[in-house]
XYZ file of C-alpha atoms in Angstrom:
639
model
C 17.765 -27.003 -5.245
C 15.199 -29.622 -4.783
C 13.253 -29.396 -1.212
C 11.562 -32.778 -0.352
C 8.321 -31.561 1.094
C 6.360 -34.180 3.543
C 3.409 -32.426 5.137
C 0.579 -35.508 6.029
C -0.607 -33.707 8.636
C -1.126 -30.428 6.367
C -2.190 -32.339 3.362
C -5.633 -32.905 5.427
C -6.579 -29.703 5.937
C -8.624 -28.211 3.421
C -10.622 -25.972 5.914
C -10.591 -24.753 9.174
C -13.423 -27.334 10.259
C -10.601 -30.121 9.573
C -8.091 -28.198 11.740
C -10.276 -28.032 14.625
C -10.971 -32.032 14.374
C -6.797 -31.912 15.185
C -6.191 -32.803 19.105
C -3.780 -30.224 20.455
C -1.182 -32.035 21.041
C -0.716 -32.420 17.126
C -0.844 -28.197 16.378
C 2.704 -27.764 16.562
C 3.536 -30.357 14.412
C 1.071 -28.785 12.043
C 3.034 -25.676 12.667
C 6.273 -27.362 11.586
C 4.803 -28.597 8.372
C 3.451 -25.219 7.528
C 6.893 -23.557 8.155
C 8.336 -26.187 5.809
C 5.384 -25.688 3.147
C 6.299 -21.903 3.396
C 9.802 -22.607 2.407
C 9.525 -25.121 0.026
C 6.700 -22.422 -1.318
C 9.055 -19.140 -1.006
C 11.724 -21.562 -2.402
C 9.881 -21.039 -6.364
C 7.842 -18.101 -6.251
C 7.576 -14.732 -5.142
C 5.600 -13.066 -2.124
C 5.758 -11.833 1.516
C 7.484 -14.498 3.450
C 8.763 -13.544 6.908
C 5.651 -12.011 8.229
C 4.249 -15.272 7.237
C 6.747 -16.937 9.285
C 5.946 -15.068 12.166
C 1.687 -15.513 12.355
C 1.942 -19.543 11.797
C 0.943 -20.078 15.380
C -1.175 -17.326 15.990
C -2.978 -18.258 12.636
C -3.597 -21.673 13.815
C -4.678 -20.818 17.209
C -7.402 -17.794 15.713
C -9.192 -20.720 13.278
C -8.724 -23.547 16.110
C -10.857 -21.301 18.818
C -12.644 -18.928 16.724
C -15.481 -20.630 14.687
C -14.512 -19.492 10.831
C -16.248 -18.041 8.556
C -19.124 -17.253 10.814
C -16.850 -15.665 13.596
C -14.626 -12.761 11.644
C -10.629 -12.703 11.384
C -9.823 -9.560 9.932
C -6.569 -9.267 9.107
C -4.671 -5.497 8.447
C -2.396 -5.115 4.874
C -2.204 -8.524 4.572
C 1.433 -9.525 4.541
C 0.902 -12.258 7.471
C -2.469 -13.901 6.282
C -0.376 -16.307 3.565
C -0.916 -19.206 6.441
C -4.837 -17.668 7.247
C -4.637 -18.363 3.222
C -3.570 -22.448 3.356
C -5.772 -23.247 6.425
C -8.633 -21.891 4.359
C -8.699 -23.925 1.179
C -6.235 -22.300 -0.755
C -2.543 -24.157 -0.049
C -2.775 -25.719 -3.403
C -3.066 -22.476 -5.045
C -0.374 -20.162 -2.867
C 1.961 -20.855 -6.185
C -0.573 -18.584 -8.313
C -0.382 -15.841 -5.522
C 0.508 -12.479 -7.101
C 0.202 -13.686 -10.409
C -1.758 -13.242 -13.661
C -5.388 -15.173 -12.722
C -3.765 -16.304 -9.165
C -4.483 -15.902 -6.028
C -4.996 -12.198 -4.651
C -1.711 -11.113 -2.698
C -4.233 -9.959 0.223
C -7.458 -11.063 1.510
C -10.356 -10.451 -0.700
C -14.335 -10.731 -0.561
C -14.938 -12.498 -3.776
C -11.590 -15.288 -3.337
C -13.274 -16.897 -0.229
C -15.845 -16.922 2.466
C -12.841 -16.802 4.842
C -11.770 -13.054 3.685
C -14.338 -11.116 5.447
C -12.847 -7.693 4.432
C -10.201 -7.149 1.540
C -7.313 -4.943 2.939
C -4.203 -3.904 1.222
C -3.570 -0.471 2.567
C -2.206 -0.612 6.282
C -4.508 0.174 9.641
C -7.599 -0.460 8.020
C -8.395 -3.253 10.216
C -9.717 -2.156 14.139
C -12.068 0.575 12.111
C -13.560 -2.823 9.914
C -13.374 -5.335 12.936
C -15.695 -2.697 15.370
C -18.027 -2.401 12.289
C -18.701 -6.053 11.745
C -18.921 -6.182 15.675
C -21.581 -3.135 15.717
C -23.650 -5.302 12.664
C -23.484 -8.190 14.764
C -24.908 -5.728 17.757
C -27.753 -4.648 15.834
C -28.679 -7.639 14.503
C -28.859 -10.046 17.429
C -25.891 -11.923 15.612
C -23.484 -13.797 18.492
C -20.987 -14.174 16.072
C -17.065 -13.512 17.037
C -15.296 -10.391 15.936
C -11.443 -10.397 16.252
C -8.727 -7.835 14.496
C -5.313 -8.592 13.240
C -2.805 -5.552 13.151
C 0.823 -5.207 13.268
C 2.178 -3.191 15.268
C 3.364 -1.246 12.245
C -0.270 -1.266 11.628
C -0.688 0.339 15.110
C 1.433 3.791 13.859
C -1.249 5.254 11.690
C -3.676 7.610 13.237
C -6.754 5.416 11.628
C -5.801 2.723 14.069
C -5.713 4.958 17.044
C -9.580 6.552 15.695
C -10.660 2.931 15.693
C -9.546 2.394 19.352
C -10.811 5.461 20.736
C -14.408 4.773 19.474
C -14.687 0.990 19.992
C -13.498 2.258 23.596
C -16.312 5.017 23.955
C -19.219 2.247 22.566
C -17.494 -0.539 24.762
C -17.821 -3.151 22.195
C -17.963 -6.361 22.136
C -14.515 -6.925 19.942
C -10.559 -8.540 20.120
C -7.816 -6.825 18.574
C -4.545 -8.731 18.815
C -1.305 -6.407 17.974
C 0.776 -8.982 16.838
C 4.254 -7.461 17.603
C 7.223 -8.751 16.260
C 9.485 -5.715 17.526
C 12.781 -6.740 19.469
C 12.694 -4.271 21.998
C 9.612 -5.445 23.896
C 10.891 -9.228 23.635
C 12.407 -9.867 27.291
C 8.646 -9.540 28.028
C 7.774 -13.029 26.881
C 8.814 -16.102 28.852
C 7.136 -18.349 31.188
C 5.779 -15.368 33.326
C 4.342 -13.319 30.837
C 2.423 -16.049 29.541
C 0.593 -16.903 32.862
C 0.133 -13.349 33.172
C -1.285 -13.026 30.299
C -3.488 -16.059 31.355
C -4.015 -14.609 34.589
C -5.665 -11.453 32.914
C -8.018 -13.171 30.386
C -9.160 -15.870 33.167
C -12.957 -16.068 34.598
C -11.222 -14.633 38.296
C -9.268 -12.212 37.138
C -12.144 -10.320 35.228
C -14.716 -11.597 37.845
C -12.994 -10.209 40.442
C -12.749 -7.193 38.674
C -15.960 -6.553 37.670
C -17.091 -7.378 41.099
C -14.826 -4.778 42.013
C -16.385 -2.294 39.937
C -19.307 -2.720 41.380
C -18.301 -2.953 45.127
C -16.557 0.554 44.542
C -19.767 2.325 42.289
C -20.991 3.203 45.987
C -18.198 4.344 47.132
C -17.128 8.266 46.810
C -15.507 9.830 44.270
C -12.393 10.286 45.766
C -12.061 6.372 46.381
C -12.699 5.157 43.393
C -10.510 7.051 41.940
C -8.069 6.033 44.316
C -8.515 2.027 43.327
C -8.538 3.049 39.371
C -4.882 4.160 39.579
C -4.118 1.432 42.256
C -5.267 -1.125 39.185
C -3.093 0.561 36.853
C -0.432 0.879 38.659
C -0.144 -2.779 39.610
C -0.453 -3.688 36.169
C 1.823 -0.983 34.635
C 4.675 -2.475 36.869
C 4.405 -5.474 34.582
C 2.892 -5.066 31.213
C 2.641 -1.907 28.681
C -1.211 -1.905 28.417
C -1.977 1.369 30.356
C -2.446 3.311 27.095
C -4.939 0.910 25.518
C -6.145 0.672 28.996
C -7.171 4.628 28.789
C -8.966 4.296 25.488
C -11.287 1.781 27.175
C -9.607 -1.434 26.103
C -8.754 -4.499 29.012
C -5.346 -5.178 28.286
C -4.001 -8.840 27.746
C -0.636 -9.548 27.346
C 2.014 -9.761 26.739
C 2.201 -14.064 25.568
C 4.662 -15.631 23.197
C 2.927 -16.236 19.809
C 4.999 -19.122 19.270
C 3.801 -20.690 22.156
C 0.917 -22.866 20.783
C -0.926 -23.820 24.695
C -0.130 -20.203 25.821
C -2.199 -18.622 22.432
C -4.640 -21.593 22.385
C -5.503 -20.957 26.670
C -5.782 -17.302 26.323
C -8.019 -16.902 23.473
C -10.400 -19.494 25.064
C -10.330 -16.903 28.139
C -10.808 -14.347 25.811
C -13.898 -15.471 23.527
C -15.956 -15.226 26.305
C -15.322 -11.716 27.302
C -17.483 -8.834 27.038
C -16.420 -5.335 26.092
C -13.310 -4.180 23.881
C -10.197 -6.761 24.486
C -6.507 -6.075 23.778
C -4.749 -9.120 23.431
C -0.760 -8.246 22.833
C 0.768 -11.110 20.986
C 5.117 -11.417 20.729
C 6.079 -12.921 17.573
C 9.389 -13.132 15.524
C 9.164 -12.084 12.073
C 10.902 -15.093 9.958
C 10.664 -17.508 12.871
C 11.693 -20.855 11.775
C 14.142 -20.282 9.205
C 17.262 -18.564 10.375
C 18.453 -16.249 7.808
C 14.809 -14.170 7.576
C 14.886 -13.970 11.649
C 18.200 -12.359 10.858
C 17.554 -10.405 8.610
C 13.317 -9.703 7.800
C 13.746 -6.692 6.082
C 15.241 -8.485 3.393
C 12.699 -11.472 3.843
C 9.682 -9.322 4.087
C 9.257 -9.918 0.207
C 11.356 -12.695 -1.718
C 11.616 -14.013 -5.485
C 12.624 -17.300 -5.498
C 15.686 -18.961 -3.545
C 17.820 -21.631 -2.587
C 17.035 -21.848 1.080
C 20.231 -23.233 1.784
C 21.952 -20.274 0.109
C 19.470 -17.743 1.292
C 18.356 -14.960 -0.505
C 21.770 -13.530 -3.114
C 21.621 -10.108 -4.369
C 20.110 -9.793 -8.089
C 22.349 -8.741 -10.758
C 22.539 -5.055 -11.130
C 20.697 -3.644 -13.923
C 22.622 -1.653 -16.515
C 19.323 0.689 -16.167
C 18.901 2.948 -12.582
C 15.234 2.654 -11.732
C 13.241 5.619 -10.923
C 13.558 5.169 -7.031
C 17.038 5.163 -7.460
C 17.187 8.208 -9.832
C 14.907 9.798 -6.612
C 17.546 8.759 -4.021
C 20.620 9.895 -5.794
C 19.305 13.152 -6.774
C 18.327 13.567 -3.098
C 21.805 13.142 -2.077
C 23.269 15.783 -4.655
C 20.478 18.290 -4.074
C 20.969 18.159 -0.734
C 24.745 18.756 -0.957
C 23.596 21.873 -2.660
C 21.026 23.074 -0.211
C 21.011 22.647 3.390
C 17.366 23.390 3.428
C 16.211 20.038 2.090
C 14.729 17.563 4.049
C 13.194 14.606 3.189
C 9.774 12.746 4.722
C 8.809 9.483 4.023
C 5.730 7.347 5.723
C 7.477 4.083 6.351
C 8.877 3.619 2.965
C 12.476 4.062 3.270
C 13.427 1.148 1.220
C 10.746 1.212 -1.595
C 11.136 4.808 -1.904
C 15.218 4.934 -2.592
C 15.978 6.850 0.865
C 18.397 4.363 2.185
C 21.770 5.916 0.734
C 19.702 9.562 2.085
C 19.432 8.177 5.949
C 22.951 7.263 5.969
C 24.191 10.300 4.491
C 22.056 12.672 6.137
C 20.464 10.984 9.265
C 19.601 14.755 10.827
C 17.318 15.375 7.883
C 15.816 12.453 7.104
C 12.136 11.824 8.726
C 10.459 8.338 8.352
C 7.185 8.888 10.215
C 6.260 5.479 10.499
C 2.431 4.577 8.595
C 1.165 7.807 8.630
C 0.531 9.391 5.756
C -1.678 12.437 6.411
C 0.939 13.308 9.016
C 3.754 13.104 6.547
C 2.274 15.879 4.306
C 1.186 18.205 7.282
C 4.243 18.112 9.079
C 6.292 18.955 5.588
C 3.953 21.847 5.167
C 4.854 23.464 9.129
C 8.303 22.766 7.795
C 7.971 24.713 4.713
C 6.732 27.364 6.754
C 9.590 28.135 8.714
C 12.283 27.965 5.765
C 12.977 24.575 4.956
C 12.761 22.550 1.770
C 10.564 19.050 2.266
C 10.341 16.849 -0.465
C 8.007 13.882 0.432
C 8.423 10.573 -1.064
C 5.629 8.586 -1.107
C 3.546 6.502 -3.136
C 0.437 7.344 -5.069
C -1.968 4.875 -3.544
C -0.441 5.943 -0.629
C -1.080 10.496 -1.487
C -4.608 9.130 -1.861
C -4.799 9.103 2.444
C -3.091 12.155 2.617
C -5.451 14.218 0.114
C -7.024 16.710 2.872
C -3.489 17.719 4.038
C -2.831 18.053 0.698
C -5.603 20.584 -0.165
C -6.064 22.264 3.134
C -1.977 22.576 4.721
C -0.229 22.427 0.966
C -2.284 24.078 -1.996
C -4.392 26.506 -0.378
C -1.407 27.847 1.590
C 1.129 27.639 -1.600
C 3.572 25.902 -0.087
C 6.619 25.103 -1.276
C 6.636 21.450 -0.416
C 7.705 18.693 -3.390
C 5.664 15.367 -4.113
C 8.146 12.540 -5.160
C 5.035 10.618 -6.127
C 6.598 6.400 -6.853
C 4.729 3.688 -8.229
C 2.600 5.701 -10.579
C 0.827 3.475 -12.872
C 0.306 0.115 -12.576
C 2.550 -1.727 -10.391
C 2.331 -5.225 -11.010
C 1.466 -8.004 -8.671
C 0.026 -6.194 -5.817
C -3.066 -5.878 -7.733
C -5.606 -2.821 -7.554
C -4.925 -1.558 -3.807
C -1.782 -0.510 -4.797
C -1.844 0.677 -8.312
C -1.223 4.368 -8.687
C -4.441 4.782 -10.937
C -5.776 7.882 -9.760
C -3.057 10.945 -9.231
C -3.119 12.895 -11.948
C -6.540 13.000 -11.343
C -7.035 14.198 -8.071
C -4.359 16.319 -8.578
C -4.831 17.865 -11.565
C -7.904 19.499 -10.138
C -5.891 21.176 -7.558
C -4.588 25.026 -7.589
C -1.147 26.037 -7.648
C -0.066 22.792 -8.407
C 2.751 22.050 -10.921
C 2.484 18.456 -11.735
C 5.217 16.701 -14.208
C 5.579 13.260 -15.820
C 8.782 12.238 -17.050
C 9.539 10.052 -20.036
C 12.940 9.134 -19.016
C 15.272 8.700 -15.957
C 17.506 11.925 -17.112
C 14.094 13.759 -17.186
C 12.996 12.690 -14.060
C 16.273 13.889 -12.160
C 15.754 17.574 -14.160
C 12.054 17.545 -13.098
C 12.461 16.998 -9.344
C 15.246 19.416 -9.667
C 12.962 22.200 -11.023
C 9.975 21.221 -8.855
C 12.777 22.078 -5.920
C 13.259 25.468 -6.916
C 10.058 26.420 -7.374
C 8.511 28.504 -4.457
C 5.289 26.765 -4.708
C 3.628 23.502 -4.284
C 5.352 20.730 -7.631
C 4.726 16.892 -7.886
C 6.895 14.368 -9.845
C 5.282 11.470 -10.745
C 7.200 8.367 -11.649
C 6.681 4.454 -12.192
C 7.985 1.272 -10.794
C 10.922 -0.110 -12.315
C 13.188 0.929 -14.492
C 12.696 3.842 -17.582
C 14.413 3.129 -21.264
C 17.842 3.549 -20.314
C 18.505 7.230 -21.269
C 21.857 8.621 -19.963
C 21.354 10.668 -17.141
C 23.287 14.000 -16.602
C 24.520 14.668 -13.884
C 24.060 18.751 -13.831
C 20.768 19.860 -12.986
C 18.824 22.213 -15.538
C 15.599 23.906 -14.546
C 12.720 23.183 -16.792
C 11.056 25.636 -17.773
C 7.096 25.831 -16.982
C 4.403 24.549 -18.881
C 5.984 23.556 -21.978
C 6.189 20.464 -24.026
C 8.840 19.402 -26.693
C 7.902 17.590 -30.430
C 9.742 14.208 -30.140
C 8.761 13.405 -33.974
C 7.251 14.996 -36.449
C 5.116 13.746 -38.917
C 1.947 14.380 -40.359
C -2.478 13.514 -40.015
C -1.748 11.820 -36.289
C -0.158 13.651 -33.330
C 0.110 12.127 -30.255
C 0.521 13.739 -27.511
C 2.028 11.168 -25.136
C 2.340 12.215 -21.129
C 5.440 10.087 -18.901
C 5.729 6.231 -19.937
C 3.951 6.933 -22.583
C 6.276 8.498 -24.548
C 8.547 5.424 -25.858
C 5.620 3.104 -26.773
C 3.857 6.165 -28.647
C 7.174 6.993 -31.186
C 7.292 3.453 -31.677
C 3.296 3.987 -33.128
C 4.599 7.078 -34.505
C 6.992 5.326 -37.038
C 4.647 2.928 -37.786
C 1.659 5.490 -38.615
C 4.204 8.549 -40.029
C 2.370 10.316 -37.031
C 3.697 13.555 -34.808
C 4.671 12.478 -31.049
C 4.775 15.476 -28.614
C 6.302 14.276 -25.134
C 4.064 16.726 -23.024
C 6.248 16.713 -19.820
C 3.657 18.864 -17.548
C 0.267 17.964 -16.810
C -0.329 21.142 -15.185
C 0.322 23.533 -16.775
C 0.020 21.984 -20.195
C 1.510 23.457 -23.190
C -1.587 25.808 -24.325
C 0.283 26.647 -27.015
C 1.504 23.998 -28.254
C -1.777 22.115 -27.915
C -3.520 24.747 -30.299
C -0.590 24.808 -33.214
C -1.469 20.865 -32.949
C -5.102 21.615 -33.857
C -4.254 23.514 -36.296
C -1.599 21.538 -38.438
C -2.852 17.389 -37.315
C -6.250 15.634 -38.471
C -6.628 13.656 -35.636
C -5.184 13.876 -31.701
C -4.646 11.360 -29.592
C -3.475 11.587 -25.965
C -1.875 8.749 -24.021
C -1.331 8.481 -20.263
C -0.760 5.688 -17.561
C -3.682 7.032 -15.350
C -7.272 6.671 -15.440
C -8.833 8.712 -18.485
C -11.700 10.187 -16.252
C -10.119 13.581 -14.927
C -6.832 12.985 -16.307
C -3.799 14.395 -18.638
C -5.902 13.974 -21.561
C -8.624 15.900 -20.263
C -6.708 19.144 -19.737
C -5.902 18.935 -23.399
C -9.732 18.434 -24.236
C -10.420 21.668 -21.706
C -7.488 23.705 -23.628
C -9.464 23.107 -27.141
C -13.229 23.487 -25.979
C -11.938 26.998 -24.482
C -11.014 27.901 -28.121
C -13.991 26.236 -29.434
C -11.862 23.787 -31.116
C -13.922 21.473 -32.575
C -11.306 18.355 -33.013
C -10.962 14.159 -33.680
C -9.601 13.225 -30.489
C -8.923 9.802 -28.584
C -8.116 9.714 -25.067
C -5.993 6.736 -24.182
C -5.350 5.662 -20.500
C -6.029 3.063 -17.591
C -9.573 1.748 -18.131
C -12.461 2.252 -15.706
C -12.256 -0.861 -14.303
C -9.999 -2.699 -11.435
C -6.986 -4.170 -13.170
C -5.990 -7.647 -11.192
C -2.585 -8.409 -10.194
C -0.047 -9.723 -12.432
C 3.106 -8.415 -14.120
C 3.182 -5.019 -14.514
C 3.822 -5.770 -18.377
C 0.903 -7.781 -18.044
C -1.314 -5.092 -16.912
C 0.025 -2.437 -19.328
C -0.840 -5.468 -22.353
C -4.216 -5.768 -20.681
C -4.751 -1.671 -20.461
C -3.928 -1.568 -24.018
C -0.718 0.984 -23.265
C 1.809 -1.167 -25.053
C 3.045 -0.463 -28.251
C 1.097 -2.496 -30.067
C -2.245 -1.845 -27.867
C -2.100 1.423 -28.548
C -1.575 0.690 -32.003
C -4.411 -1.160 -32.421
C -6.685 1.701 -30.535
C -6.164 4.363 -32.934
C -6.021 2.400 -35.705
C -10.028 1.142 -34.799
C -10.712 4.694 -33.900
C -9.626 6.305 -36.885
C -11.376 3.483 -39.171
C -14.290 4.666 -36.832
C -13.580 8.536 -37.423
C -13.330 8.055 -41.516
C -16.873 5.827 -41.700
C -18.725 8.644 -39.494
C -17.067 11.407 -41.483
C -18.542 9.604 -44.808
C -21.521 9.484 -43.217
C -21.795 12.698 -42.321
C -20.802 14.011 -45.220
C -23.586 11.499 -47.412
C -26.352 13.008 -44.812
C -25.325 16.569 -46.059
C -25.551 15.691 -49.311
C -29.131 14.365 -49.320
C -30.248 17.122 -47.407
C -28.897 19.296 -50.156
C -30.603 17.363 -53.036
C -33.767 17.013 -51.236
């Protein structure tokens, strides 16, 4: 469907200097064309849309008052700063977001001045906001310092840190929680709004401050008495006592769709000293009716017809891994009432949806808390239950201490369903799973498994279940080759590998997705291709009969090469003083950008035909220095 798209009153802003030369009265009209940019935008590409929706206003408001780049927005994940994107120079770009040499799908340093502090991980943004506003401290700066956080955001325990020392140092900074939760929204009307007013004007915090010092001289008893007058006034009306206790002055709450209410209230803000709370109501998809409906399914969208709506994608003959995760779930748990199943906030991404509805008593989303979501699986495992956390691998990385110190060192028999290992594709770096078999690997009594296939997968989590000890599954996005899976469920047994081809000179010894590109190189180059199955343990044994019978080894891995599968088979041969050829193929040691995951696997050189090319240099490499050598012997020998 064609949209026709007329936005003159967007088309002239390439900056937040030319939205603050806007009158007023003309922001909400700017608002309109920005909803109507976002749809004709969502309407041909692929992004985070509703949450978009929601911050228009509040976006417009923040660069209208707030004097960008010098003053700092600092938004949290990045899902809502699309619009903080078009204000700031980049509207005719927003096509390229996500993609191959695009824009970034989150703020970042190096796209623009505007981006004060790349985020991509959640509740990163009060801890980054109070440092800029400490800099600004120390250096005599008078420069603005605000925070943007969901209140999603607002679940992880970082967030609640970040409050409880910008309280204590009684900063000079604003976080607004934009919330776009239903249950709070009978607070915002008319009278919330001039309340909120009310509590950021000059008399309000005049009067209060004079109050403060009035009742200094007073005694104890009394001013105690007027503190929990103050609160209780206030807590008839508005939920601000908590952020009240870490040292915060509550504002709010004020419609975030209403333009003069935002625009009055940050000017009485700006001005304030001390940590601020401004609590902004918002409606995740306003403006087009079918995301308000439904923003779940709106949060991220591939392109549309808007006045269709969003249709569900053709099933795939092939499961993908998540959904390999969530159905064995469900039949593991028929087996064994003991399983339960944690996830931090990622119910959909993580294939727990047909899990909740089956099994609502032992399913536990724990909201953005990752380092939670391990610890309280490991008090679970200690009283007789089963937990098997799902949970992504950029996402482990926050949770590595409970890891270590509540998991590993106490054995526990707690299971890792570790998605998105690998690259993942358009979410760029901060979400890439580049790192776990790395920081895993290093750990003690820690079974760790890669499958090659989605039948493999579903008999590796099955084994890592019945093992009395700590196991982790690690899986990518999307979908595997298409193997048949079984339904029964066969244990695995420890440690060992299995010979996929043989042939002769060139084994490979491929771990998880690397399996199907490296027997494709194995027909081509007549070469052995072991799929290795467990990165811890490896197979020792196998490993050595390798060594013994193949000229040249190569391992291949969709993780970093520093610490990872390939280096446990280099530590298995220097312990036999195994002198080898080897080539360690994996994720380079740099920050792969966003683009397709195919994309990024062509540009890490773990296709087919990259890792083709790698040996094929390398062992043209290996045959020149092994003439060479052999030459310097000689000479030595006639001299």
């Amino acid at each position: 469907m064609t949209i026709n798209l007329s936005t003159p009153l967007l088309d002239r802003i390439n900056s937040p200097a030319d939205l603050r030369r806007l009158s007023e009265a003309k922001l909400p009209l700017l608002a309109s064309e920005i909803r109507e940019f976002l749809l004709h935008w969502a309407s041909q590409n692929s992004g985070h849309f509703a949450a978009s929706l929601g911050a228009v206003e509040l976006t417009i408001a923040l660069h209208y008052i707030y004097n960008t780049p010098d003053d700092r927005l600092v938004w949290d994940v990045g899902h809502q700063a699309y619009v903080h994107k078009i204000l700031t120079g980049r509207k005719d770009r927003l096509h390229s977001i996500r993609k191959a040499g695009g824009l970034a799908p989150f703020p970042k340093r190096d796209e623009s001045e505007y981006d004060c502090f790349g985020v991509g991980h959640s509740s990163t943004s009060i801890s980054a906001a109070l440092g800029m506003a400490i800099a600004a401290r120390q250096t005599g700066s008078l420069r603005k310092t605000v925070a943007i956080i969901g209140d999603g955001g607002m679940t992880a325990g970082m967030a609640f840190e970040a409050l409880n020392h910008a309280g204590d140092i009684h900063s000079d900074l604003l976080v607004i929680l934009n919330d776009n939760e239903m249950a709070i929204s009978p607070n915002v009307g008319a009278l919330s709004n001039r309340f909120a007013q009310l509590l950021s004007g000059k008399l309000y915090t005049t009067a209060r401050e004079q109050g403060k010092k009035v009742l200094s001289h007073m005694p104890p008893q009394a001013l105690e008495l007027a503190r929990r007058a103050e609160e209780h006034i206030k807590g008839l009306v508005v939920p601000g006592t908590l952020f009240e206790e870490f040292g915060f002055n509550y504002i709010g709450p004020v419609d975030g769709h209403d333009l003069s209410a935002l625009l009055e209230t940050l000017r009485n803000v700006h001005d304030l000293r001390g940590p601020q709370l401004l609590h902004v109501i918002t409606k995740k998809g306003k403006g087009y009716h079918r995301a308000e409906a439904d923003p779940v399914k709106y949060h991220a969208v591939t392109p549309f017809d808007p006045s269709q709506g969003m249709v569900a994608a053709k099933q795939s003959s092939k499961p993908n891994y998540s959904d390999v995760f969530g159905d064995w779930l469900c039949d593991m748990a028929r087996q064994d009432q003991r399983l339960v199943a944690i996830t931090p906030a990622m119910r959909e991404g993580s294939g727990l949806v047909r899990f909740e509805q089956e099994y609502p008593d032992r399913y536990f989303d724990v909201a953005i808390a990752e380092q939670h979501s391990v610890a309280v699986a490991a008090g679970m495992a200690c009283d007789g239950l089963k937990p098997v956390v799902a949970i992504y691998s950029t996402f482990l990385q926050r949770a590595y201490d409970q890891l270590i110190h509540d998991v590993v060192i106490q054995n526990l028999p707690v299971l890792f369903a570790i998605d998105r290992a690998g690259v993942v594709g358009s979410d760029g770096p901060t979400h890439n799973g580049s790192y776990d078999l790395s920081f895993l690997r290093c750990l003690p009594n820690l079974i760790i498994m890669a499958p090659a296939d989605e039948n493999e997968c579903r008999q590796m989590l099955y084994t890592g279940f019945r093992l009395d000890q700590p196991a982790a599954v690690r899986y990518p996005r999307g979908s595997g080759p298409g193997v048949e899976i079984r339904p029964a469920m066969t244990k695995l047994p420890i440690g060992k590998a299995e010979y996929r081809r043989h042939g002769k000179g060139i084994a490979i010894l491929a771990f998880g997705t690397m399996v199907q590109p490296a027997l494709a190189v194995g027909e081509d180059l007549d070469a052995t291709v072991v799929n290795m199955r467990f990165v811890k343990p490896v197979d020792r044994e196998l490993i050595l009969e390798v060594a013994r019978t193949h000229d040249f080894i190569v391992t291949a891995e969709e993780n970093v090469v520093q610490g990872g599968a390939g280096g446990a088979v280099n530590e298995t041969l220097m312990e036999q003083g195994i002198v080898k050829s080897i080539l360690n193929i994996g994720l380079p040691d740099t920050l792969l950008a966003h683009g397709s995951r195919d994309d990024m696997l062509a540009e890490a050189k773990l296709t087919q035909a990259g890792l083709l090319e790698t040996i094929r240099r390398r062992c043209v490499t290996s045959r020149r220095a092994l003439r060479n050598i052999k030459s310097a012997k000689s000479i030595r020998a006639g001299s």
